[in-house]
Coordinates of C-alpha atoms in Angstrom, one line a residue:
Y1085 CA -1.2 -9.0 -9.8
V1086 CA -1.3 -11.7 -7.0
T1087 CA -4.9 -12.5 -7.6
S1088 CA -4.7 -12.4 -11.4
Y1089 CA -1.5 -14.6 -11.8
C1090 CA -2.4 -17.8 -13.6
G1091 CA 1.1 -19.5 -13.6
P1092 CA 2.3 -22.4 -11.4
S1093 CA 1.2 -22.1 -7.7
D1094 CA 4.8 -22.6 -6.6
A1095 CA 5.9 -19.6 -8.6
K1096 CA 3.1 -17.6 -7.1
Y1097 CA 4.1 -18.7 -3.6
A1098 CA 7.7 -17.8 -4.3
F1099 CA 6.6 -14.4 -5.7
V1100 CA 4.6 -13.6 -2.5
N1101 CA 7.3 -14.9 -0.2
E1102 CA 10.3 -13.3 -1.9
I1103 CA 8.9 -10.1 -3.4
V1104 CA 5.5 -9.0 -2.0
F1105 CA 6.3 -9.4 1.7
P1106 CA 10.0 -8.5 2.0
Q1107 CA 10.4 -6.0 -0.9
W1108 CA 7.0 -4.4 -1.3
L1109 CA 5.7 -4.5 2.2
G1110 CA 9.0 -4.6 4.2
I1111 CA 8.0 -7.6 6.1
A1112 CA 10.9 -9.9 6.6
D1113 CA 9.2 -12.3 8.9
A1114 CA 6.1 -13.3 7.1
T1115 CA 4.6 -16.5 8.5
Q1116 CA 3.9 -19.5 6.4
D1117 CA 0.2 -19.0 6.9
E1118 CA 0.4 -15.3 5.8
V1119 CA 2.3 -16.3 2.6
E1120 CA 0.0 -19.2 1.8
G1121 CA -3.0 -17.1 2.4
L1122 CA -2.0 -14.3 0.2
A1123 CA -0.8 -16.7 -2.5
A1124 CA -4.2 -18.5 -2.4
A1125 CA -6.3 -15.3 -2.4
K1126 CA -8.9 -15.4 -5.2
S1127 CA -10.1 -11.8 -5.0
F1128 CA -8.5 -8.4 -4.6
A1129 CA -10.7 -7.7 -1.6
R1130 CA -9.4 -10.9 0.1
A1131 CA -5.7 -10.1 -0.8
R1132 CA -6.2 -6.5 0.5
E1133 CA -7.6 -7.8 3.8
L1134 CA -4.7 -10.3 4.2
V1135 CA -2.1 -7.6 3.5
A1136 CA -3.8 -5.2 5.9
Q1137 CA -3.8 -7.8 8.6
A1138 CA -0.1 -8.6 8.2
V1139 CA 0.9 -4.9 8.2
S1140 CA -1.4 -4.0 11.0
K1141 CA -0.1 -6.9 13.2
R1142 CA 3.5 -5.6 12.9
A1143 CA 2.5 -2.0 13.4
E1144 CA 0.6 -3.0 16.5
L1145 CA -2.6 -1.5 15.2
G1146 CA -6.1 -2.8 15.8
F1147 CA -9.3 -2.0 14.2
T1148 CA -12.8 -2.5 15.5
T1149 CA -14.3 -2.6 12.0
H1150 CA -13.0 -3.2 8.5
G1151 CA -15.7 -0.9 7.2
H1152 CA -16.5 2.7 7.6
T1153 CA -18.3 4.2 10.6
G1154 CA -19.7 7.6 11.1
V1155 CA -18.1 8.1 14.5
D1156 CA -15.8 11.0 15.1
V1157 CA -12.2 10.2 15.8
N1158 CA -10.0 12.4 18.0
L1159 CA -6.8 13.7 16.4
Y1160 CA -4.0 15.0 18.5
A1161 CA -1.0 17.1 17.4
Y1162 CA 1.8 18.9 18.9
G1163 CA 4.8 20.9 17.6
W1164 CA 5.2 22.9 14.4
E1165 CA 1.8 24.0 12.9
A1166 CA -0.1 21.8 15.4
Q1167 CA -2.8 24.5 15.6
K1168 CA -3.9 23.6 12.1
F1169 CA -5.2 20.3 13.3
R1170 CA -7.1 21.6 16.5
G1171 CA -10.8 21.2 16.5
N1172 CA -13.0 19.0 14.4
H1173 CA -12.2 18.3 10.8
E1174 CA -13.8 16.2 8.2
N1175 CA -11.5 13.3 7.3
V1176 CA -11.3 14.4 3.7
D1177 CA -10.0 17.9 4.7
L1178 CA -6.9 16.4 6.5
G1179 CA -5.2 15.7 3.2
S1180 CA -5.6 19.3 2.2
I1181 CA -3.8 20.4 5.5
F1182 CA -0.9 18.1 4.7
I1183 CA -0.7 19.2 1.1
D1184 CA -0.5 22.9 2.3
L1185 CA 2.0 22.2 5.1
L1186 CA 4.3 20.1 2.9
K1187 CA 3.8 22.4 -0.1
L1188 CA 3.0 19.4 -2.4
D1189 CA 2.2 19.7 -6.0
L1190 CA -0.2 16.8 -6.4
D1191 CA -1.5 17.9 -9.8
S1192 CA 2.0 17.6 -11.2
V1193 CA 2.5 14.1 -9.6
T1194 CA -0.9 12.9 -10.8
A1195 CA -0.2 14.0 -14.3
R1196 CA 3.1 12.1 -14.4
I1197 CA 1.6 9.0 -12.9
A1198 CA -1.5 9.1 -15.2
H1199 CA 0.8 9.0 -18.4
D1200 CA 3.3 6.4 -17.0
N1201 CA 2.5 2.9 -18.2
T1202 CA 5.7 1.4 -16.8
K1203 CA 5.2 -2.1 -15.4
Q1204 CA 7.8 -3.1 -12.8
P1205 CA 9.4 -6.4 -13.8
T1206 CA 9.7 -9.2 -11.4
P1207 CA 11.4 -12.6 -11.8
Y1208 CA 8.0 -14.2 -11.6
D1209 CA 6.3 -12.3 -14.4
P1210 CA 7.3 -13.4 -17.8
Y1211 CA 5.0 -10.7 -19.3
A1212 CA 6.5 -7.8 -17.5
V1213 CA 8.2 -5.1 -19.6
D1214 CA 11.8 -4.4 -18.8
V1215 CA 11.8 -0.8 -17.5
L1216 CA 15.3 -0.1 -18.7
D1217 CA 14.5 -1.2 -22.3
M1218 CA 11.6 1.3 -22.4
H1219 CA 13.9 4.3 -21.9
D1220 CA 16.7 3.3 -24.5

């Protein structure tokens, strides 16, 4: 939405400052540079990079690359069911371990999401559908 918005730039800035950072990302202390940068992002890739930087900064995470590497990463676990994480695992297999441990029914969730075309309204999107009107 941020990169495809074609309205006034001050409305886009307000949307990023009042909705994206505090409500969607939980970032109450976004800097002016962060807000201006995201509001000015012309591509999804750039917007994603700026959001990742803002979130990573607050989570105190650092990355050596923004791409993918083939290097093994150590994973440590302790406590309940920690043995399921011991040893080497393909990164794509970790999701299955979590699904099993949490007894998740992702097929059901995926089906619900796939058939839900609800668009969350915001005060800055004149074309948004009112979610409440859809269910009346």
